[in-house]
Short mmCIF file of C-alpha atoms and ligand atoms in Angstrom, two decimals:
data_model
loop_
_atom_site.label_atom_id
_atom_site.label_comp_id
_atom_site.label_asym_id
_atom_site.label_seq_id
_atom_site.Cartn_x
_atom_site.Cartn_y
_atom_site.Cartn_z
CA UNK A 1 -57.07 65.09 53.30
CA UNK A 2 -56.04 61.43 54.47
CA UNK A 3 -55.39 60.14 58.01
CA UNK A 4 -51.91 60.82 57.07
CA UNK A 5 -52.10 64.68 57.79
CA UNK A 6 -50.94 64.27 61.32
CA UNK A 7 -50.45 68.03 63.13
CA UNK A 8 -48.45 67.50 66.35
CA UNK A 9 -44.89 66.40 67.76
CA UNK A 10 -44.45 62.89 67.69
CA UNK A 11 -42.62 62.33 71.15
CA UNK A 12 -42.10 58.52 72.19
CA UNK A 13 -45.04 57.00 69.66
CA UNK A 14 -47.54 59.65 71.21
CA UNK A 15 -49.37 62.53 69.27
CA UNK A 16 -47.86 65.83 71.59
CA UNK A 17 -49.83 68.63 70.77
CA UNK A 18 -49.13 72.46 72.03
CA UNK A 19 -51.00 75.54 72.71
CA UNK A 20 -49.26 77.73 70.41
CA UNK A 21 -49.74 76.38 66.78
CA UNK A 22 -48.14 77.33 63.20
CA UNK A 23 -49.66 77.86 59.67
CA UNK A 24 -48.97 75.85 57.10
CA UNK A 25 -50.01 76.87 53.52
CA UNK A 26 -50.31 75.03 49.98
CA UNK A 27 -47.66 77.41 48.05
CA UNK A 28 -49.70 76.90 45.03
CA UNK A 29 -52.80 78.69 46.38
CA UNK A 30 -52.19 80.31 49.35
CA UNK A 31 -54.25 78.27 51.56
CA UNK A 32 -53.28 77.39 55.13
CA UNK A 33 -53.80 73.18 55.41
CA UNK A 34 -52.99 72.74 58.52
CA UNK A 35 -52.30 74.53 62.54
CA UNK A 36 -48.95 72.29 63.03
CA UNK A 37 -47.51 71.82 66.90
CA UNK A 38 -45.05 74.32 67.74
CA UNK A 39 -42.22 72.63 69.77
CA UNK A 40 -40.56 74.76 71.86
CA UNK A 41 -36.69 73.89 73.64
CA UNK A 42 -38.87 71.98 76.75
CA UNK A 43 -40.66 69.85 74.00
CA UNK A 44 -36.97 69.24 72.66
CA UNK A 45 -35.38 68.54 75.41
CA UNK A 46 -38.00 65.92 76.71
CA UNK A 47 -37.84 64.13 73.16
CA UNK A 48 -33.57 64.28 73.89
CA UNK A 49 -34.72 62.36 76.21
CA UNK A 50 -36.58 60.27 75.22
CA UNK A 51 -34.70 59.02 72.67
CA UNK A 52 -32.11 58.67 75.26
CA UNK A 53 -33.92 56.03 76.98
CA UNK A 54 -34.96 54.43 73.42
CA UNK A 55 -31.70 54.43 72.46
CA UNK A 56 -30.66 51.42 75.36
CA UNK A 57 -33.03 49.13 74.17
CA UNK A 58 -32.75 50.09 70.08
CA UNK A 59 -29.21 49.35 70.10
CA UNK A 60 -29.04 45.74 71.72
CA UNK A 61 -31.84 44.39 68.71
CA UNK A 62 -30.05 42.21 65.85
CA UNK A 63 -28.67 43.85 62.62
CA UNK A 64 -32.09 41.41 61.46
CA UNK A 65 -34.86 42.81 63.59
CA UNK A 66 -33.66 46.51 62.82
CA UNK A 67 -33.71 45.75 58.55
CA UNK A 68 -36.70 43.88 58.90
CA UNK A 69 -38.75 47.21 60.97
CA UNK A 70 -36.87 49.49 58.27
CA UNK A 71 -38.47 47.11 55.37
CA UNK A 72 -42.00 47.05 56.90
CA UNK A 73 -41.77 51.13 56.75
CA UNK A 74 -40.39 50.71 53.34
CA UNK A 75 -43.38 48.47 52.36
CA UNK A 76 -45.85 51.08 53.93
CA UNK A 77 -44.24 54.42 52.65
CA UNK A 78 -44.54 52.37 49.04
CA UNK A 79 -48.12 51.56 49.72
CA UNK A 80 -48.72 54.88 50.81
CA UNK A 81 -46.94 56.78 47.78
CA UNK A 82 -50.34 58.63 46.19
CA UNK A 83 -51.16 59.36 49.92
CA UNK A 84 -47.90 60.94 50.69
CA UNK A 85 -47.30 62.74 47.37
CA UNK A 86 -50.30 64.72 47.55
CA UNK A 87 -49.46 65.19 50.82
CA UNK A 88 -46.31 67.04 49.62
CA UNK A 89 -48.20 68.02 46.75
CA UNK A 90 -49.86 70.26 48.98
CA UNK A 91 -47.13 71.84 51.32
CA UNK A 92 -44.50 72.21 48.99
CA UNK A 93 -46.07 72.72 45.31
CA UNK A 94 -43.96 70.59 43.31
CA UNK A 95 -46.59 69.05 40.98
CA UNK A 96 -47.96 65.37 42.83
CA UNK A 97 -46.64 63.05 40.10
CA UNK A 98 -42.78 63.98 41.01
CA UNK A 99 -43.73 64.05 44.70
CA UNK A 100 -44.51 60.36 44.36
CA UNK A 101 -41.10 60.18 42.86
CA UNK A 102 -39.85 61.64 45.44
CA UNK A 103 -41.74 59.10 48.45
CA UNK A 104 -39.67 55.91 46.30
CA UNK A 105 -36.76 57.99 46.48
CA UNK A 106 -36.65 58.57 49.41
CA UNK A 107 -38.23 55.24 50.71
CA UNK A 108 -35.64 53.35 48.35
CA UNK A 109 -32.67 55.31 51.32
CA UNK A 110 -35.64 52.81 53.82
CA UNK A 111 -34.65 49.94 51.86
CA UNK A 112 -30.94 50.17 51.31
CA UNK A 113 -30.37 50.93 54.88
CA UNK A 114 -32.34 47.82 55.99
CA UNK A 115 -29.64 46.06 53.89
CA UNK A 116 -27.09 48.07 55.39
CA UNK A 117 -28.11 47.09 58.86
CA UNK A 118 -26.95 43.52 58.51
CA UNK A 119 -23.56 44.45 56.87
CA UNK A 120 -22.17 46.63 59.48
CA UNK A 121 -19.34 43.92 60.81
CA UNK A 122 -16.01 44.86 61.99
CA UNK A 123 -12.10 43.67 61.65
CA UNK A 124 -9.47 41.65 63.69
CA UNK A 125 -5.88 43.43 63.06
CA UNK A 126 -2.57 42.33 62.81
CA UNK A 127 -0.13 42.78 65.57
CA UNK A 128 3.05 43.19 66.28
CA UNK A 129 2.64 41.53 70.02
CA UNK A 130 2.06 37.99 69.93
CA UNK A 131 0.58 38.31 73.26
CA UNK A 132 -2.04 40.27 71.78
CA UNK A 133 -4.70 40.46 69.37
CA UNK A 134 -6.87 43.39 68.40
CA UNK A 135 -10.76 44.04 67.87
CA UNK A 136 -12.23 46.47 66.16
CA UNK A 137 -15.90 46.65 66.28
CA UNK A 138 -18.37 49.40 65.29
CA UNK A 139 -21.14 50.73 67.52
CA UNK A 140 -24.16 53.27 67.11
CA UNK A 141 -22.86 56.85 67.64
CA UNK A 142 -25.74 57.51 70.41
CA UNK A 143 -28.92 59.70 70.02
CA UNK A 144 -28.73 61.30 66.68
CA UNK A 145 -30.70 64.61 65.52
CA UNK A 146 -31.61 66.20 62.45
CA UNK A 147 -32.64 69.58 60.94
CA UNK A 148 -33.59 69.23 57.16
CA UNK A 149 -35.23 71.54 54.92
CA UNK A 150 -38.08 72.09 52.95
CA UNK A 151 -37.27 71.43 48.76
CA UNK A 152 -37.18 67.31 50.10
CA UNK A 153 -39.97 67.37 52.62
CA UNK A 154 -39.17 63.27 52.26
CA UNK A 155 -36.27 62.49 50.59
CA UNK A 156 -34.02 64.85 53.19
CA UNK A 157 -35.51 63.14 56.49
CA UNK A 158 -35.44 59.33 55.07
CA UNK A 159 -31.78 59.71 54.13
CA UNK A 160 -31.31 60.83 57.67
CA UNK A 161 -33.50 57.99 60.07
CA UNK A 162 -32.56 55.28 57.76
CA UNK A 163 -28.95 54.89 58.51
CA UNK A 164 -29.48 56.44 62.03
CA UNK A 165 -31.97 53.24 62.86
CA UNK A 166 -29.87 50.89 60.73
CA UNK A 167 -26.57 51.85 62.80
CA UNK A 168 -29.01 51.42 66.26
CA UNK A 169 -29.73 54.75 66.66
CA UNK A 170 -32.09 56.62 67.52
CA UNK A 171 -32.81 59.79 66.38
CA UNK A 172 -34.94 63.46 67.17
CA UNK A 173 -35.83 64.96 64.02
CA UNK A 174 -36.87 69.04 63.21
CA UNK A 175 -38.65 69.18 59.84
CA UNK A 176 -38.43 72.24 58.29
CA UNK A 177 -41.76 74.92 59.12
CA UNK A 178 -42.56 74.91 55.52
CA UNK A 179 -43.38 71.62 55.19
CA UNK A 180 -43.43 69.36 58.34
CA UNK A 181 -46.69 67.64 57.13
CA UNK A 182 -44.59 65.29 55.11
CA UNK A 183 -42.59 64.28 58.17
CA UNK A 184 -45.46 63.19 60.54
CA UNK A 185 -47.04 61.25 58.23
CA UNK A 186 -43.71 59.14 57.93
CA UNK A 187 -43.76 58.89 61.53
CA UNK A 188 -47.38 57.77 61.73
CA UNK A 189 -45.96 55.07 59.34
CA UNK A 190 -43.42 54.04 61.19
CA UNK A 191 -45.30 53.93 64.41
CA UNK A 192 -47.89 51.55 62.31
CA UNK A 193 -45.40 49.08 61.72
CA UNK A 194 -43.60 48.44 64.72
CA UNK A 195 -40.73 50.73 65.21
CA UNK A 196 -40.79 51.33 68.73
CA UNK A 197 -41.55 54.08 70.45
CA UNK A 198 -38.85 56.85 71.36
CA UNK A 199 -36.89 55.75 68.75
CA UNK A 200 -37.64 58.10 65.81
CA UNK A 201 -39.57 61.40 67.03
CA UNK A 202 -40.47 64.65 64.82
CA UNK A 203 -40.77 68.38 66.86
CA UNK A 204 -41.84 70.67 64.28
CA UNK A 205 -40.65 74.12 65.36
CA UNK A 206 -41.26 77.83 63.91
CA UNK A 207 -37.78 78.54 66.56
CA UNK A 208 -35.54 76.95 64.67
CA UNK A 209 -32.97 79.11 66.33
CA UNK A 210 -33.30 77.97 69.77
CA UNK A 211 -34.45 74.13 68.93
CA UNK A 212 -31.65 73.66 66.91
CA UNK A 213 -29.45 75.27 69.48
CA UNK A 214 -30.42 73.01 72.09
CA UNK A 215 -29.89 69.65 69.76
CA UNK A 216 -26.67 70.90 68.28
CA UNK A 217 -25.25 71.82 72.31
CA UNK A 218 -26.92 68.95 74.18
CA UNK A 219 -24.62 66.52 75.42
CA UNK A 220 -26.73 63.68 74.92
CA UNK A 221 -27.06 64.12 71.45
CA UNK A 222 -24.47 62.62 69.85
CA UNK A 223 -24.41 62.85 66.23
CA UNK A 224 -26.31 66.24 64.15
CA UNK A 225 -27.06 66.13 60.38
CA UNK A 226 -28.13 68.86 59.07
CA UNK A 227 -28.87 70.15 55.70
CA UNK A 228 -29.48 73.72 54.08
CA UNK A 229 -27.42 76.64 53.92
CA UNK A 230 -24.17 76.99 54.27
CA UNK A 231 -24.54 79.92 56.73
CA UNK A 232 -26.86 77.76 59.45
CA UNK A 233 -24.25 75.06 59.14
CA UNK A 234 -21.47 77.44 59.67
CA UNK A 235 -23.48 78.02 63.33
CA UNK A 236 -24.34 74.36 64.10
CA UNK A 237 -21.07 73.70 63.44
CA UNK A 238 -19.96 76.31 65.77
CA UNK A 239 -22.28 75.05 68.78
CA UNK A 240 -21.60 71.39 68.09
CA UNK A 241 -17.64 72.34 68.94
CA UNK A 242 -18.99 72.47 71.98
CA UNK A 243 -19.26 68.45 73.18
CA UNK A 244 -17.54 67.73 69.99
CA UNK A 245 -20.79 66.41 68.40
CA UNK A 246 -20.35 64.76 65.35
CA UNK A 247 -21.78 66.69 62.41
CA UNK A 248 -22.37 65.88 59.00
CA UNK A 249 -23.52 68.90 56.51
CA UNK A 250 -25.23 68.62 53.23
CA UNK A 251 -24.97 72.37 52.10
CA UNK A 252 -25.30 75.02 49.44
CA UNK A 253 -24.14 74.36 46.17
CA UNK A 254 -23.41 76.29 43.06
CA UNK A 255 -22.99 73.12 40.25
CA UNK A 256 -21.42 74.32 36.86
CA UNK A 257 -22.94 72.29 33.89
CA UNK A 258 -20.03 72.11 31.18
CA UNK A 259 -20.66 71.20 27.66
CA UNK A 260 -17.81 70.75 25.61
CA UNK A 261 -17.65 71.07 21.63
CA UNK A 262 -17.18 67.02 21.21
CA UNK A 263 -21.04 66.60 22.91
CA UNK A 264 -23.95 65.33 22.12
CA UNK A 265 -25.83 68.69 22.07
CA UNK A 266 -29.39 67.39 22.11
CA UNK A 267 -28.67 64.39 24.94
CA UNK A 268 -26.59 67.57 26.69
CA UNK A 269 -29.60 69.80 26.40
CA UNK A 270 -32.11 66.91 27.47
CA UNK A 271 -30.09 66.55 30.78
CA UNK A 272 -29.85 70.07 31.60
CA UNK A 273 -33.34 69.98 31.45
CA UNK A 274 -33.89 67.34 33.87
CA UNK A 275 -31.67 68.83 36.13
CA UNK A 276 -32.22 72.06 36.34
CA UNK A 277 -35.73 72.15 36.78
CA UNK A 278 -36.45 68.93 38.94
CA UNK A 279 -38.08 70.77 41.39
CA UNK A 280 -38.83 74.13 39.70
CA UNK A 281 -34.64 74.33 40.59
CA UNK A 282 -34.76 74.16 43.99
CA UNK A 283 -32.56 71.47 44.64
CA UNK A 284 -28.85 71.85 45.65
CA UNK A 285 -27.69 69.88 42.81
CA UNK A 286 -29.06 72.09 40.23
CA UNK A 287 -26.85 73.14 37.79
CA UNK A 288 -26.44 77.03 38.32
CA UNK A 289 -23.68 77.60 36.06
CA UNK A 290 -24.05 76.88 32.54
CA UNK A 291 -20.80 77.11 30.94
CA UNK A 292 -20.78 75.89 27.11
CA UNK A 293 -17.70 76.07 24.98
CA UNK A 294 -17.65 78.94 22.41
CA UNK A 295 -18.07 76.66 19.09
CA UNK A 296 -20.97 74.95 20.56
CA UNK A 297 -23.02 77.53 22.20
CA UNK A 298 -25.77 78.94 19.93
CA UNK A 299 -26.70 75.43 18.82
CA UNK A 300 -26.47 74.01 22.39
CA UNK A 301 -28.79 77.22 23.25
CA UNK A 302 -31.34 76.83 20.73
CA UNK A 303 -32.02 73.36 21.48
CA UNK A 304 -32.35 74.35 25.64
CA UNK A 305 -34.97 77.94 24.53
CA UNK A 306 -36.79 75.13 22.19
CA UNK A 307 -37.48 72.54 25.49
CA UNK A 308 -38.01 75.42 27.99
CA UNK A 309 -40.69 76.97 26.29
CA UNK A 310 -42.43 73.40 26.22
CA UNK A 311 -42.26 72.91 29.85
CA UNK A 312 -45.91 73.20 31.78
CA UNK A 313 -46.16 75.56 34.52
CA UNK A 314 -49.36 74.90 37.07
CA UNK A 315 -50.53 74.05 40.21
CA UNK A 316 -49.16 70.53 41.50
CA UNK A 317 -52.76 68.77 41.42
CA UNK A 318 -53.10 69.27 38.17
CA UNK A 319 -52.38 67.20 34.76
CA UNK A 320 -49.16 67.05 33.02
CA UNK A 321 -47.53 70.01 34.78
CA UNK A 322 -43.75 70.16 35.02
CA UNK A 323 -43.47 72.82 36.86
CA UNK A 324 -45.00 74.19 39.84
CA UNK A 325 -44.99 76.86 41.77
CA UNK A 326 -41.56 78.24 44.21
CA UNK A 327 -41.62 77.85 47.66
CA UNK A 328 -42.36 81.50 49.20
CA UNK A 329 -42.49 84.68 47.98
CA UNK A 330 -39.14 85.28 49.33
CA UNK A 331 -37.54 82.55 46.77
CA UNK A 332 -39.70 84.47 43.80
CA UNK A 333 -38.05 87.91 45.04
CA UNK A 334 -34.67 86.27 45.01
CA UNK A 335 -35.07 84.60 41.71
CA UNK A 336 -36.27 87.78 40.01
CA UNK A 337 -33.90 89.76 41.49
CA UNK A 338 -30.77 88.15 40.01
CA UNK A 339 -32.45 88.08 36.56
CA UNK A 340 -33.15 91.31 36.46
CA UNK A 341 -29.62 92.29 37.40
CA UNK A 342 -27.69 90.63 35.20
CA UNK A 343 -30.15 91.87 32.56
CA UNK A 344 -29.07 95.13 33.49
CA UNK A 345 -25.38 94.29 33.38
CA UNK A 346 -25.59 93.07 29.80
CA UNK A 347 -27.48 89.94 29.88
CA UNK A 348 -29.95 88.46 27.07
CA UNK A 349 -33.41 87.16 28.31
CA UNK A 350 -33.96 84.39 25.48
CA UNK A 351 -37.36 83.07 27.29
CA UNK A 352 -39.21 83.95 30.50
CA UNK A 353 -37.70 86.63 33.09
CA UNK A 354 -40.97 86.99 35.10
CA UNK A 355 -43.71 86.41 37.43
CA UNK A 356 -46.36 84.12 35.84
CA UNK A 357 -49.17 86.42 37.88
CA UNK A 358 -52.01 84.89 35.66
CA UNK A 359 -51.47 81.44 37.71
CA UNK A 360 -50.30 83.32 41.14
CA UNK A 361 -48.20 85.17 43.12
CA UNK A 362 -45.31 82.40 43.20
CA UNK A 363 -45.23 80.48 39.70
CA UNK A 364 -41.55 81.61 37.94
CA UNK A 365 -41.54 81.42 34.56
CA UNK A 366 -38.83 78.94 33.10
CA UNK A 367 -36.43 81.11 31.91
CA UNK A 368 -33.21 81.32 30.05
CA UNK A 369 -30.90 83.70 30.14
CA UNK A 370 -27.47 84.16 27.81
CA UNK A 371 -24.64 86.51 27.93
CA UNK A 372 -24.08 85.50 31.40
CA UNK A 373 -20.24 86.35 32.74
CA UNK A 374 -18.88 84.63 35.87
CA UNK A 375 -18.83 88.19 37.40
CA UNK A 376 -22.68 88.79 37.84
CA UNK A 377 -24.60 87.63 41.47
CA UNK A 378 -26.05 85.05 38.94
CA UNK A 379 -23.40 83.30 38.90
CA UNK A 380 -21.95 83.98 42.61
CA UNK A 381 -25.18 82.79 43.84
CA UNK A 382 -27.42 79.99 44.21
CA UNK A 383 -30.65 80.51 42.12
CA UNK A 384 -33.32 78.19 43.46
CA UNK A 385 -35.16 78.78 40.73
CA UNK A 386 -36.74 78.08 37.13
CA UNK A 387 -33.37 79.81 35.89
CA UNK A 388 -30.92 79.16 33.36
CA UNK A 389 -27.80 81.28 32.52
CA UNK A 390 -25.46 80.68 30.34
CA UNK A 391 -21.97 81.83 29.68
CA UNK A 392 -19.44 80.95 27.68
CA UNK A 393 -15.27 79.55 27.68
CA UNK A 394 -12.82 78.96 25.15
CA UNK A 395 -10.55 76.27 25.83
CA UNK A 396 -11.12 73.02 28.32
CA UNK A 397 -8.91 74.71 30.53
CA UNK A 398 -10.76 77.72 30.87
CA UNK A 399 -13.86 76.09 31.23
CA UNK A 400 -12.61 74.43 33.96
CA UNK A 401 -11.40 76.96 35.95
CA UNK A 402 -14.80 78.64 35.93
CA UNK A 403 -16.65 75.33 36.74
CA UNK A 404 -13.86 75.17 39.99
CA UNK A 405 -13.85 79.41 40.88
CA UNK A 406 -16.07 79.20 44.05
CA UNK A 407 -16.21 78.33 47.30
CA UNK A 408 -18.72 75.54 46.87
CA UNK A 409 -18.20 71.85 46.11
CA UNK A 410 -21.35 69.60 45.92
CA UNK A 411 -22.34 68.87 42.23
CA UNK A 412 -20.99 69.41 39.05
CA UNK A 413 -21.46 68.32 35.74
CA UNK A 414 -20.35 67.45 32.19
CA UNK A 415 -21.17 67.05 28.42
CA UNK A 416 -18.01 65.12 26.45
CA UNK A 417 -17.75 62.23 23.99
CA UNK A 418 -14.23 62.13 24.29
CA UNK A 419 -12.67 59.49 26.92
CA UNK A 420 -9.44 61.12 27.65
CA UNK A 421 -11.32 64.33 28.06
CA UNK A 422 -14.12 62.66 30.35
CA UNK A 423 -11.04 61.52 33.03
CA UNK A 424 -9.23 64.67 32.35
CA UNK A 425 -12.18 66.73 33.19
CA UNK A 426 -13.68 64.48 36.31
CA UNK A 427 -10.51 64.26 38.06
CA UNK A 428 -9.87 67.87 37.57
CA UNK A 429 -13.71 69.14 39.23
CA UNK A 430 -13.26 69.90 42.39
CA UNK A 431 -16.35 68.56 43.63
CA UNK A 432 -17.81 65.61 45.53
CA UNK A 433 -19.99 64.97 42.96
CA UNK A 434 -19.52 64.68 39.13
CA UNK A 435 -22.17 63.81 36.71
CA UNK A 436 -21.38 62.60 32.56
CA UNK A 437 -23.71 62.85 30.45
CA UNK A 438 -26.51 62.63 32.43
CA UNK A 439 -27.90 65.21 34.79
CA UNK A 440 -28.95 62.37 37.18
CA UNK A 441 -26.60 61.43 40.33
CA UNK A 442 -28.51 61.14 43.58
CA UNK A 443 -29.90 57.28 44.17
CA UNK A 444 -29.35 55.67 47.23
CA UNK A 445 -26.34 53.45 46.56
CA UNK A 446 -24.50 56.77 45.42
CA UNK A 447 -22.44 58.62 48.61
CA UNK A 448 -23.48 62.12 48.24
CA UNK A 449 -21.89 65.03 49.16
CA UNK A 450 -19.79 68.03 49.00
CA UNK A 451 -16.22 69.31 49.71
CA UNK A 452 -15.07 72.76 50.46
CA UNK A 453 -17.98 75.01 52.08
CA UNK A 454 -20.93 72.42 50.83
CA UNK A 455 -20.23 70.08 53.49
CA UNK A 456 -19.21 67.69 55.24
CA UNK A 457 -19.56 63.91 54.96
CA UNK A 458 -21.26 61.45 52.81
CA UNK A 459 -25.47 60.48 52.89
CA UNK A 460 -26.61 56.66 51.01
CA UNK A 461 -24.50 54.45 49.87
CA UNK A 462 -22.70 51.77 51.71
CA UNK A 463 -20.48 54.76 52.52
CA UNK A 464 -23.33 56.45 54.58
CA UNK A 465 -23.80 54.03 57.65
CA UNK A 466 -20.53 54.59 58.95
CA UNK A 467 -20.97 58.47 59.60
CA UNK A 468 -23.42 56.64 62.17
CA UNK A 469 -21.46 54.44 63.85
CA UNK A 470 -18.06 54.91 65.93
CA UNK A 471 -14.77 52.51 65.80
CA UNK A 472 -14.21 50.65 68.95
CA UNK A 473 -10.61 49.17 68.97
CA UNK A 474 -10.65 46.25 71.68
CA UNK A 475 -7.04 45.37 72.74
CA UNK A 476 -6.78 41.72 74.04
CA UNK A 477 -3.29 41.27 76.55
CA UNK A 478 -1.80 38.71 78.28
CA UNK A 479 -2.71 36.21 75.74
P1 ADP B 501 -33.23 77.39 53.42
O1 ADP B 501 -32.67 77.99 53.06
O2 ADP B 501 -33.16 75.93 52.50
O3 ADP B 501 -34.64 77.31 54.21
P2 ADP B 501 -31.79 76.75 55.84
O4 ADP B 501 -30.49 77.03 55.86
O5 ADP B 501 -32.22 78.35 56.13
O6 ADP B 501 -31.87 77.17 54.30
O7 ADP B 501 -32.66 76.27 56.64
C1 ADP B 501 -32.55 74.68 56.57
C2 ADP B 501 -32.69 73.97 58.00
O8 ADP B 501 -32.08 74.87 58.78
C3 ADP B 501 -34.68 74.21 58.56
O9 ADP B 501 -34.95 73.07 59.09
C4 ADP B 501 -34.25 75.35 59.49
O10 ADP B 501 -35.85 75.57 59.89
C5 ADP B 501 -33.31 75.42 59.72
N1 ADP B 501 -32.59 76.67 60.52
C6 ADP B 501 -32.49 77.70 60.42
N2 ADP B 501 -32.33 78.45 60.57
C7 ADP B 501 -31.58 77.91 62.19
C8 ADP B 501 -30.39 77.93 62.88
N3 ADP B 501 -30.02 78.74 63.24
N4 ADP B 501 -30.23 76.80 63.45
C9 ADP B 501 -30.76 75.41 63.33
N5 ADP B 501 -31.56 75.27 62.20
C10 ADP B 501 -31.44 76.14 61.35
#
């Protein structure tokens, strides 16, 4: 293990141990790789206090000073991407090459928001009263808190810390219990490049409920950013109401991937594979419901099945592996339950459909199922695993109707060539994000976020910084 393997809480620039600790295991081998400090409510409060003290000087730094520090942090992440990638693969399971890709992607938010820090500007507004002038300035919202999931142990954190710091906020991060090591490694690098003590604080815990509640209900915390399940997002939204704490939520999705009869079928199949099997299907923007126009269904299914059969599954440390293990036994059980229920309701398993026990308990075979209907659980729940579930439709209207038939509204995708159809369908889809002829929609420069029960607010892009800023209106009278 590298020197980036840190196991204690990171508070005010110090590594703070706790008596109680929890184990982090490698999902590929089941081996315990670290016993990590377990923050309680008192330690959470200490981190909040520290972030509040650090805010006073951090917000006063010039935008340029903050940008320079963020750039150094970005460079340090890039210099250490191999070690960060290996650490992530060990705690999360994704192939090392893919983990390094996530480190680069995560670092790109730090680079992007270093730029945005210097573009926070204000306005002078026209007014009806000649004796007054109105200035609008943007100020950091204050102490922020972040709660993040295990599927992207690096990027889900940098997406929140980078805009917060760029805006002049300080932050307390509660990383996921399953994958805290990547966040602690990032804190180590931040400290090495000179990000001042107390600006970033990381508190791993096995008690998400109490720590989360303290973060959401503390009057000192002015903003909470959460990525995770819709159920927990709703709880946090209620808790944040106590002090009207500003809130961003990136919650679950149930992404449709529509393939129309005018699509380039081979390219659509390639894009689906990239979208569906990234991180073993464990992403909130994974294509979940594959909706194919009847006339091209057979051709598209054949193309997908042959590509899925070629995917290589194995431990993330092995060369040329496309898919690692799922995160834990619960994840495997859920995927297996959905696949078997679909089968017993009449769907056909074209390939896969079982655990690859020869590799270990958590390796699920890349799977394609056809004959899926809207009523099946596999269409209603996020699969969060390597399963392509194919449903069909006859007309464009029916396809759109099926695609929108969900309380979620995060990502959606479709494949088509006709220009008028591309405009019609992208305007009709009730989603925060639409990928047209591409399964890759997440970039630091794109606003990422959902509508309906998929969340509130946007991360990344020139819009993402607004989540960490408040407007102040200064009216000058008597002129
Ligand atoms: P997932 O299914 O992706 O793990 P969760 O919503 O359960 O989604 O977890 C996302 C994050 O929310 C994790 O950091 C987890 O520890 C945290 N979490 C889980 N339950 C709560 C809770 N009641 N309050 C605050 N945070 C929670």
